[in-house]
Coordinates of C-alpha atoms and ligand atoms in Angstrom, one line a residue:
M23 CA 111.7 109.7 123.2
R24 CA 109.5 107.1 121.3
F25 CA 107.1 109.9 120.5
V26 CA 109.8 112.0 119.0
Y27 CA 110.9 109.1 116.8
E28 CA 107.3 108.5 115.7
L29 CA 107.0 112.1 114.6
L30 CA 110.2 111.8 112.6
V31 CA 109.0 108.6 111.0
I32 CA 105.6 110.1 110.2
G33 CA 107.1 113.3 108.8
A34 CA 109.6 111.3 106.7
W35 CA 107.0 109.0 105.2
T36 CA 104.5 111.7 104.6
L37 CA 107.0 113.8 102.7
G38 CA 108.5 110.7 100.8
F39 CA 111.8 111.9 102.2
F40 CA 113.8 108.6 102.1
S41 CA 112.9 107.6 98.6
G42 CA 115.2 110.3 97.3
D43 CA 112.2 111.8 95.4
S44 CA 108.5 111.1 95.8
M45 CA 108.8 107.4 94.9
A46 CA 107.9 104.8 97.4
N47 CA 110.3 101.9 98.0
L48 CA 107.5 99.6 96.8
E49 CA 104.3 100.3 94.9
I50 CA 101.8 97.6 94.1
D51 CA 99.5 99.2 91.6
H52 CA 96.1 97.6 90.7
V53 CA 97.7 94.1 90.7
H54 CA 95.6 91.1 89.5
H55 CA 96.9 87.6 89.2
A56 CA 95.3 84.5 87.8
Y57 CA 96.6 80.9 87.2
G58 CA 94.8 80.0 84.0
P59 CA 91.1 80.5 84.8
K60 CA 91.8 80.6 88.6
K61 CA 91.7 84.2 89.9
V62 CA 94.0 84.6 92.9
L63 CA 94.6 88.3 93.3
N64 CA 92.1 91.0 92.6
D65 CA 93.0 94.7 92.4
V66 CA 95.7 94.7 95.1
N67 CA 97.1 98.2 95.8
L68 CA 99.8 99.0 98.4
R69 CA 102.5 101.6 98.9
V70 CA 105.4 100.7 101.2
E71 CA 108.0 103.4 102.2
A72 CA 111.6 102.8 103.2
G73 CA 112.0 101.6 106.7
Q74 CA 108.6 100.1 107.1
L75 CA 108.2 96.6 108.5
V76 CA 105.0 95.2 107.1
A77 CA 103.4 91.9 108.2
L78 CA 101.2 90.2 105.6
V79 CA 98.5 87.9 106.9
G80 CA 95.6 86.0 105.4
P81 CA 94.1 82.6 105.2
S82 CA 96.0 79.7 103.6
G83 CA 95.7 79.8 99.8
C84 CA 94.6 83.4 99.6
G85 CA 97.6 84.5 97.5
K86 CA 100.3 85.7 99.9
S87 CA 103.1 83.8 98.2
T88 CA 101.7 84.8 94.8
L89 CA 102.0 88.4 95.8
L90 CA 105.5 87.9 97.1
H91 CA 106.6 86.3 93.8
A92 CA 105.1 89.3 91.9
I93 CA 107.2 91.6 94.1
L94 CA 110.3 89.4 93.6
G95 CA 109.8 89.6 89.8
T96 CA 109.9 85.8 89.3
H97 CA 106.1 85.8 88.5
P98 CA 105.0 89.2 87.2
P99 CA 101.3 89.8 87.7
T100 CA 98.8 89.1 85.0
G101 CA 97.4 92.6 85.5
G102 CA 98.7 95.8 87.0
V103 CA 102.3 96.6 87.9
V104 CA 104.7 96.2 90.8
R105 CA 107.4 98.9 91.1
V106 CA 110.4 99.0 93.3
A107 CA 112.0 102.4 93.6
G108 CA 109.9 103.4 90.6
E109 CA 111.1 100.6 88.3
P110 CA 108.6 97.8 87.2
M111 CA 109.6 94.4 88.5
L112 CA 109.6 92.2 85.4
R113 CA 112.4 89.9 86.5
P114 CA 114.3 89.2 89.7
S115 CA 116.9 91.8 90.7
R116 CA 119.1 92.5 93.7
D117 CA 116.6 95.2 94.7
V118 CA 114.4 92.5 96.2
G119 CA 115.6 89.7 98.5
I120 CA 113.7 86.8 99.9
V121 CA 114.1 84.3 102.7
Y122 CA 111.8 81.2 102.8
Q123 CA 110.7 79.0 105.7
H124 CA 113.2 76.4 104.8
Y125 CA 116.7 77.7 104.7
S126 CA 118.6 77.3 101.5
L127 CA 122.3 77.6 102.5
Y128 CA 125.2 75.9 100.8
D129 CA 126.1 73.0 103.0
F130 CA 129.8 73.1 101.9
L131 CA 130.3 76.7 103.0
T132 CA 130.8 78.2 106.5
A133 CA 128.3 80.8 107.8
R134 CA 130.5 83.7 106.7
K135 CA 131.1 82.3 103.3
N136 CA 127.4 81.6 102.8
V137 CA 126.7 85.2 103.7
A138 CA 129.4 86.6 101.5
F139 CA 128.5 84.3 98.6
G140 CA 126.0 86.6 96.8
L141 CA 128.5 89.5 96.8
M142 CA 131.3 87.3 95.5
L143 CA 129.1 86.0 92.7
N144 CA 127.8 89.4 91.8
E145 CA 131.0 91.3 91.7
T146 CA 133.6 89.0 90.3
S147 CA 133.9 87.1 87.1
A148 CA 136.5 84.5 86.0
P149 CA 138.3 87.0 83.6
Y150 CA 138.4 89.6 86.4
R151 CA 139.9 87.1 88.8
F152 CA 142.5 86.0 86.3
F153 CA 143.6 89.5 85.2
N154 CA 143.4 91.1 88.6
Y155 CA 144.3 88.4 91.1
P156 CA 145.5 90.7 94.0
G157 CA 142.5 93.0 93.5
W158 CA 140.2 90.0 93.7
L159 CA 141.9 88.8 96.9
R160 CA 141.4 92.2 98.4
Q161 CA 137.8 92.3 97.4
R162 CA 137.2 88.8 98.7
A163 CA 138.6 89.9 102.1
E164 CA 136.3 92.9 102.1
H165 CA 133.3 90.7 101.3
L166 CA 134.2 88.4 104.2
E167 CA 134.5 91.4 106.5
R168 CA 131.1 92.6 105.5
A169 CA 129.7 89.1 106.1
D170 CA 131.2 89.2 109.6
E171 CA 129.4 92.5 110.2
L172 CA 126.1 91.1 109.1
L173 CA 126.7 87.9 111.2
D174 CA 127.3 90.2 114.2
K175 CA 124.1 92.0 113.5
V176 CA 122.0 88.8 113.5
G177 CA 123.7 87.6 116.7
L178 CA 126.0 84.9 115.2
T179 CA 129.5 86.3 115.9
A180 CA 130.6 83.1 117.4
A181 CA 129.3 80.9 114.7
R182 CA 131.1 82.4 111.7
D183 CA 133.1 79.3 110.9
L184 CA 130.4 76.7 111.4
Y185 CA 128.9 74.8 108.5
P186 CA 125.0 74.6 108.2
S187 CA 125.1 71.0 109.5
Q188 CA 126.7 72.3 112.7
M189 CA 124.0 74.9 113.3
S190 CA 120.4 74.8 114.8
G191 CA 117.4 75.7 112.6
G192 CA 117.3 79.2 114.2
M193 CA 121.0 79.8 113.5
R194 CA 120.6 78.7 109.9
Q195 CA 117.6 81.1 109.5
R196 CA 119.7 83.9 110.9
V197 CA 122.4 83.1 108.3
A198 CA 119.8 83.1 105.6
I199 CA 118.6 86.6 106.7
A200 CA 122.2 87.9 106.8
Q201 CA 122.8 86.4 103.3
A202 CA 119.8 88.4 102.0
L203 CA 120.7 91.6 103.8
I204 CA 124.3 91.7 102.5
M205 CA 122.9 92.5 99.1
K206 CA 121.3 95.6 100.5
P207 CA 117.9 94.9 98.9
R208 CA 115.5 97.8 98.8
V209 CA 112.8 95.3 99.9
L210 CA 113.4 92.1 101.9
L211 CA 110.6 89.5 101.7
L212 CA 110.3 87.0 104.5
D213 CA 108.0 84.1 103.6
E214 CA 106.9 82.4 106.9
P215 CA 110.6 82.6 108.0
F216 CA 110.1 81.3 111.5
G217 CA 107.3 78.8 110.7
A218 CA 109.5 75.7 111.2
L219 CA 111.1 76.9 114.5
D220 CA 110.3 76.1 118.1
E221 CA 108.6 78.8 120.2
A222 CA 111.7 80.0 122.1
T223 CA 113.8 80.2 118.9
R224 CA 111.0 82.0 117.1
E225 CA 110.9 84.6 119.9
E226 CA 114.6 85.2 119.6
L227 CA 114.2 85.8 115.9
Q228 CA 111.3 88.1 116.4
L229 CA 113.6 90.1 118.8
M230 CA 116.2 90.3 116.0
L231 CA 113.6 91.9 113.7
L232 CA 112.7 94.4 116.5
Q233 CA 116.4 95.2 116.7
L234 CA 116.6 95.8 112.9
Y235 CA 113.7 98.1 113.2
E236 CA 115.4 100.0 115.9
E237 CA 118.3 100.6 113.5
N238 CA 115.7 102.1 111.1
L239 CA 114.5 104.5 113.8
A240 CA 118.1 105.5 114.7
A241 CA 118.9 106.2 111.0
I242 CA 115.7 108.3 110.7
A243 CA 116.7 110.2 113.8
A244 CA 120.1 110.8 112.3
N245 CA 118.5 112.1 109.1
E246 CA 119.7 109.1 107.1
P247 CA 117.8 106.6 105.0
P248 CA 116.5 103.7 107.1
P249 CA 118.4 100.5 105.9
Y250 CA 115.6 97.9 106.1
T251 CA 112.3 97.7 104.4
I252 CA 110.7 94.3 105.2
I253 CA 107.6 92.4 104.3
I254 CA 107.0 89.3 106.5
V255 CA 104.3 86.7 105.7
T256 CA 103.1 85.0 108.9
H257 CA 100.2 82.9 109.9
E258 CA 100.6 84.0 113.5
L259 CA 98.6 87.1 114.2
N260 CA 100.4 87.8 117.5
E261 CA 103.7 87.7 115.6
A262 CA 102.3 90.1 113.0
L263 CA 101.3 92.5 115.7
Y264 CA 104.5 92.1 117.7
V265 CA 107.2 92.5 115.0
S266 CA 105.7 94.9 112.4
D267 CA 104.8 98.5 112.4
R268 CA 102.0 97.8 109.9
V269 CA 99.7 94.9 109.3
V270 CA 98.2 94.2 105.9
G271 CA 95.6 91.5 105.5
L272 CA 94.4 89.7 102.3
S273 CA 91.0 88.0 101.9
Q274 CA 89.0 86.4 99.2
Y275 CA 85.8 87.1 100.9
H276 CA 84.8 90.5 99.6
T277 CA 82.1 91.7 97.4
D278 CA 83.7 93.1 94.2
G279 CA 86.2 90.4 93.3
A280 CA 84.8 87.1 92.1
N281 CA 87.2 84.9 94.2
G282 CA 90.4 86.8 93.8
A283 CA 91.8 88.1 97.1
T284 CA 92.3 91.8 97.9
I285 CA 93.6 93.9 100.8
V286 CA 90.9 94.1 103.5
Y287 CA 93.1 95.2 106.3
D288 CA 95.9 97.8 106.5
R289 CA 96.5 99.4 109.8
P290 CA 99.4 100.5 112.0
A291 CA 100.6 97.8 114.4
P292 CA 101.6 98.6 118.0
R293 CA 105.3 99.0 118.3
F294 CA 107.4 97.1 120.8
K295 CA 111.0 97.9 121.7
P296 CA 113.4 95.0 122.1
G297 CA 113.3 93.8 125.7
E298 CA 109.9 95.4 126.3
P299 CA 107.3 93.0 127.7
K300 CA 105.4 91.2 125.0
D301 CA 102.1 92.3 126.3
L302 CA 99.8 91.5 123.5
A303 CA 96.7 91.3 125.7
K304 CA 96.4 95.0 125.3
F305 CA 95.9 94.6 121.6
V306 CA 93.2 91.9 121.7
Q307 CA 90.7 94.2 120.0
Q308 CA 93.0 94.8 117.1
K309 CA 93.6 91.1 116.8
N310 CA 89.9 90.5 116.7
E311 CA 89.5 93.1 114.0
M312 CA 92.2 91.3 112.0
V313 CA 90.4 87.9 112.4
E314 CA 87.1 89.5 111.4
A315 CA 88.5 91.2 108.3
V316 CA 90.7 88.5 107.0
F317 CA 89.1 85.2 108.0
S318 CA 85.4 85.9 108.3
E319 CA 83.3 85.1 105.2
S320 CA 80.6 87.4 106.4
F321 CA 83.1 90.4 106.4
A322 CA 82.3 91.2 102.8
K323 CA 80.3 94.4 102.1
D324 CA 82.3 97.1 103.7
H325 CA 85.7 95.5 103.1
R326 CA 87.7 98.8 103.1
R327 CA 86.7 99.5 106.7
Y328 CA 90.1 98.6 108.1
V329 CA 92.2 99.8 105.1
T330 CA 93.2 103.0 106.9
F331 CA 97.0 103.0 107.4
W332 CA 97.8 106.2 105.6
E333 CA 94.7 108.1 106.9
E334 CA 95.7 107.1 110.5
Y335 CA 99.2 108.3 109.9
E336 CA 98.1 111.6 108.3
K337 CA 95.8 112.2 111.3
K338 CA 98.6 111.5 113.7
A339 CA 100.9 113.9 111.8
A340 CA 98.2 116.6 111.8
T341 CA 97.7 116.2 115.5
A342 CA 101.5 116.4 116.1
V343 CA 101.8 119.5 114.0
G344 CA 98.8 121.1 115.8
A345 CA 100.2 120.1 119.3
Ligands
ATP1 N1 101.7 77.7 89.9 C1 100.4 77.6 90.2 N2 99.5 77.1 89.4 C2 98.2 77.0 89.7 N3 97.7 77.4 90.9 C3 98.5 77.9 91.8 C4 100.0 78.1 91.5 N4 100.5 78.6 92.6 C5 99.6 78.8 93.5 N5 98.4 78.4 93.0 C6 97.1 78.5 93.7 O1 96.9 79.9 94.0 C7 96.3 80.0 95.2 C8 97.1 81.0 96.1 O2 98.3 80.3 96.4 P1 99.5 81.0 97.3 O3 100.5 80.0 97.5 O4 99.8 82.3 96.7 O5 98.7 81.2 98.7 P2 99.2 81.5 100.1 O6 98.3 82.5 100.7 O7 100.6 81.9 100.1 O8 99.0 80.1 100.8 P3 99.7 79.5 102.1 O9 99.4 80.5 103.3 O10 99.1 78.2 102.3 O11 101.2 79.4 101.8 C9 96.1 78.7 95.8 O12 94.8 78.2 95.6 C10 97.1 77.8 95.1 O13 96.6 76.5 95.0

């Protein structure tokens, strides 16, 4: 069954099926970024298709957050272009959502109102409420209903009416994720989202990401667009391998960029189903590759050696067709 799913996914991405046309959900095209004289990113290129769950890893200070902010549109790059669904990201838009390590919920709102807040803000204005009060009430009820659906999805059905101060850190982070998802972003960025959580809570949230990915697979199997395209920044290489279907690594140690980081690792990750044993020992070789590519200063000359994601997928697709 898993094999069938994989073939569907490969076929869909190879044909650009879910983008509506041949556009990827996210394209990072020859992106450079510098803060004054300090070069941080150097010729970063990446294409992410709808439904992919990409883990972004790299040493501290190499430019992961800078890249996320370029995708978000808050800090457009000093060179190159970031496109979301074909449109250059020159300012923030609802196409891209972000969740940070430290939650940013409204303390005076319950979980469901926190989740619904973005929709309410986005779709109603004061004159609209004044002139169409019954319509606004109806819309508000719909927003809250949608918030409840999202809270069910992130496993917080029973916590709808709790305030942030009554929730644990893991619960607050789930609310923050639901809050971002309700806007249906084309790309959701998670910047070290589980970094401040204890190990058990972290594992629960990792499981939640695996469940979202299963929804993508089910959508693909039903010939529908997969709902979640996610980029997660993490310092934990095991987490990167466990939750993602693709690992991308940035490093400053390469030969043709004086200091600026570029992509030195881009390979498929092993895929785990929710509830499957988290047997990462089998993938120790891949983890060692990641460590070598991303952290080792001596990994410089042949820095494209592990940038093979699309070739590996095309090879897999060709094998499947020939089989
Ligand atoms: N606004 C800024 N002005 C000047 N330098 C900056 C600015 N923001 C980041 N930097 C520098 O750019 C480099 C990359 O920072 P960035 O936060 O993108 O790295 P990172 O990989 O996300 O780091 P970490 O993993 O520690 O969060 C760092 O050396 C940082 O000091």
